[in-house]
Amino acid sequence: MSRLLSVRGALAPRPVHGNVWATAVRVGLSVALVLGALYAAGHVELIPYAAMGCFTCLYARDETYARRRVLLLVVGAALTLSVALGALTQVLVGHTLAAVVVASLVAGGGKYLSDALALGAPAGLMFVFAVGVAAYNPLDAAQVPLVVATTAGAGAVCWLLAQAGALAWAAAPERLATARALTARAEDVLTGGHSELARARACAELSELARRVRRERRPQAVLSRGELRTFSGWVQQMRSHHRQVPSVWGALGGAWRRPSPTPVSVVRIVLACLVAGAGAWMLGMGHGYWAAVSAGSVLQAANVTTTWHRTLQRAGGTVVGMVLAGALFQADYSVLGVIALVVVLQMGAELVVALNYSYGLVFVTPLTLALSNLAQAGGGAQELAGERLWATVLGALVGLAVCALVPNRSLAQYLEQARAECEAALELVAGGGGAHERRRLGRSVVALSRALDLAAGEPGSEGDRIAGARRVLERARFPAGARVHAGV
């Protein structure tokens, strides 16, 4: 258990290569346009619901524009549905426990959607936050259509801005992915078996190529027309033989098939949100959904170890965020001032959250208090700070406890299946397989790496099985003759 609950690396920054400032600026612009338009129209009461729709721009930051179009459409629809469910719960039932139940079910659905479609950060967390805001703020039945339309409209604005880059930099996501792959390969070269000089030279060349691919607006032409035709022919041949990416419906169905770890993850998050939300209600917290959001946040992680790290990150980031909030809210802000503060804090969170989740929470904590202050003008941000802290701690601890008490027994079979597939693909490549077999090996390496990350952080994981899978992964990553030599 001490291995699973290690604190090593929990608060350390991760290296991030590219697309940080661009995403932060796009997010800030989206929030400023939407909230500023509502302020100018005199509908300040709709700003919290518009902010929920603006969460659309937090997703699919590194995806190609084609995939981004689909994913953000799904995310925007899911956020709108979350707000609609929360608003209807408030109008039709109006009881805190009903809001907790609905938020818990939305948390489970968000986790399922996130795993199935590989949404990436912030995963299903924002759907819980959206349903909580709508369910806890007083509403009349006549306001529900306007609230839902506001969320949908904000999501549509974010969708349009997320596609705007395609007009000037249509291949930017592909270039970013290529640059990151080259950077990762350069790091792998450093562990190779060649001389120190050869490794350093190959690493430097790959790193420089990655820099040029990512940053140069017009990369230098290195191909003659004949070479370009040859490479274009190869590209078309690869596309014609490449496995088709499953549709949204196919991905949703695949996430539920055994031995997928998703079903147990969904059960964990629903149970944790129920317990945390009900506990906050019994303790008299006015924003009990914060506890449910906190529980859902730590359980977006894959296993006990990463959930433990998320708990530490959430607690540490929230405490520092409270200090920042205390300094920021010493002054009295006008509505326009609060909107400006929300934009700045959202951009700050986007700049640092990729480095470490706790860094992002330093900005998200005062951001949440600012939005709550707009939603309930009678309650000051200073008064909400203490409640936010205790709700966060409660939810994080409940999430960690549920993760430890509800084992994910399907992970052993999931790991074994991924290992067997990787070994089979490796044998085909070693036997002289072509491009199709190498692509299959690449996919199996990614799948085995993910399965290892999941299984290694769960209690009861067998050491021999983990070690065997690691050996297969190492062989697959560096098959015979595949190492990079000097002069790449």
mmCIF file of N, CA and C in Angstrom, residues 8 25 35 48 58 70 81 115 122 132 139 236 246 254 312 318 330-331 370 376 417 424-425 431 464 478:
data_model
loop_
_atom_site.group_PDB
_atom_site.id
_atom_site.type_symbol
_atom_site.label_atom_id
_atom_site.label_comp_id
_atom_site.label_asym_id
_atom_site.label_seq_id
_atom_site.Cartn_x
_atom_site.Cartn_y
_atom_site.Cartn_z
ATOM 1 N N ARG A 8 5.556 10.761 -4.449
ATOM 2 C CA ARG A 8 6.599 11.144 -5.399
ATOM 3 C C ARG A 8 5.990 11.633 -6.717
ATOM 4 N N VAL A 25 -5.216 31.839 -24.934
ATOM 5 C CA VAL A 25 -5.784 33.027 -25.587
ATOM 6 C C VAL A 25 -7.160 32.711 -26.164
ATOM 7 N N LEU A 35 -19.413 36.393 -22.081
ATOM 8 C CA LEU A 35 -19.837 37.096 -20.866
ATOM 9 C C LEU A 35 -19.990 38.594 -21.116
ATOM 10 N N PRO A 48 -23.574 32.965 -15.182
ATOM 11 C CA PRO A 48 -23.094 31.653 -14.714
ATOM 12 C C PRO A 48 -23.427 30.514 -15.673
ATOM 13 N N LEU A 58 -12.521 24.189 -23.368
ATOM 14 C CA LEU A 58 -11.441 23.569 -22.609
ATOM 15 C C LEU A 58 -11.036 22.215 -23.177
ATOM 16 N N VAL A 70 -16.109 17.252 -34.153
ATOM 17 C CA VAL A 70 -17.030 16.245 -33.620
ATOM 18 C C VAL A 70 -17.025 16.260 -32.097
ATOM 19 N N LEU A 81 -27.066 19.649 -21.906
ATOM 20 C CA LEU A 81 -27.947 18.669 -21.265
ATOM 21 C C LEU A 81 -27.760 18.676 -19.752
ATOM 22 N N ASP A 115 -14.167 8.528 -21.090
ATOM 23 C CA ASP A 115 -13.350 7.346 -21.374
ATOM 24 C C ASP A 115 -13.595 6.825 -22.783
ATOM 25 N N PRO A 122 -10.406 18.400 -19.368
ATOM 26 C CA PRO A 122 -10.728 18.050 -17.978
ATOM 27 C C PRO A 122 -11.693 16.882 -17.821
ATOM 28 N N GLY A 132 -24.392 21.000 -11.253
ATOM 29 C CA GLY A 132 -24.445 21.522 -9.893
ATOM 30 C C GLY A 132 -24.828 22.987 -9.843
ATOM 31 N N LEU A 139 -34.381 29.106 -9.570
ATOM 32 C CA LEU A 139 -34.896 29.357 -10.917
ATOM 33 C C LEU A 139 -36.412 29.259 -10.924
ATOM 34 N N GLN A 236 -1.321 8.033 -49.615
ATOM 35 C CA GLN A 236 -2.620 7.523 -50.060
ATOM 36 C C GLN A 236 -2.731 6.022 -49.834
ATOM 37 N N PRO A 246 -13.285 4.428 -35.152
ATOM 38 C CA PRO A 246 -14.689 4.140 -34.851
ATOM 39 C C PRO A 246 -15.500 5.416 -34.703
ATOM 40 N N GLY A 254 -17.999 0.387 -27.440
ATOM 41 C CA GLY A 254 -16.775 -0.330 -27.103
ATOM 42 C C GLY A 254 -16.322 -0.113 -25.676
ATOM 43 N N LEU A 312 -4.036 14.896 -3.377
ATOM 44 C CA LEU A 312 -3.009 15.822 -2.902
ATOM 45 C C LEU A 312 -3.006 17.107 -3.732
ATOM 46 N N THR A 318 -6.148 23.949 -3.869
ATOM 47 C CA THR A 318 -7.263 24.702 -3.289
ATOM 48 C C THR A 318 -6.796 25.606 -2.157
ATOM 49 N N GLN A 330 -10.226 41.274 -1.581
ATOM 50 C CA GLN A 330 -10.186 42.360 -0.611
ATOM 51 C C GLN A 330 -10.912 43.588 -1.156
ATOM 52 N N ALA A 331 -10.891 43.726 -2.475
ATOM 53 C CA ALA A 331 -11.553 44.869 -3.116
ATOM 54 C C ALA A 331 -12.967 44.494 -3.520
ATOM 55 N N ALA A 370 -15.732 33.565 -7.817
ATOM 56 C CA ALA A 370 -16.228 34.727 -8.561
ATOM 57 C C ALA A 370 -17.536 34.403 -9.277
ATOM 58 N N GLN A 376 -25.106 34.359 -7.011
ATOM 59 C CA GLN A 376 -25.833 34.699 -5.783
ATOM 60 C C GLN A 376 -25.254 35.999 -5.252
ATOM 61 N N GLN A 417 -4.955 -8.990 -21.949
ATOM 62 C CA GLN A 417 -5.392 -8.876 -23.344
ATOM 63 C C GLN A 417 -4.485 -7.928 -24.124
ATOM 64 N N ALA A 424 1.682 -10.473 -30.129
ATOM 65 C CA ALA A 424 1.322 -10.971 -31.456
ATOM 66 C C ALA A 424 1.777 -9.995 -32.541
ATOM 67 N N ALA A 425 1.565 -8.704 -32.311
ATOM 68 C CA ALA A 425 1.993 -7.702 -33.289
ATOM 69 C C ALA A 425 3.508 -7.663 -33.411
ATOM 70 N N GLY A 431 8.882 -10.972 -37.942
ATOM 71 C CA GLY A 431 8.885 -11.924 -39.052
ATOM 72 C C GLY A 431 8.911 -11.267 -40.415
ATOM 73 N N ASP A 464 4.425 -10.137 -10.891
ATOM 74 C CA ASP A 464 4.940 -10.881 -12.041
ATOM 75 C C ASP A 464 4.226 -10.472 -13.325
ATOM 76 N N PHE A 478 11.309 -0.854 -28.669
ATOM 77 C CA PHE A 478 12.622 -0.888 -29.313
ATOM 78 C C PHE A 478 12.861 -2.252 -29.949
#
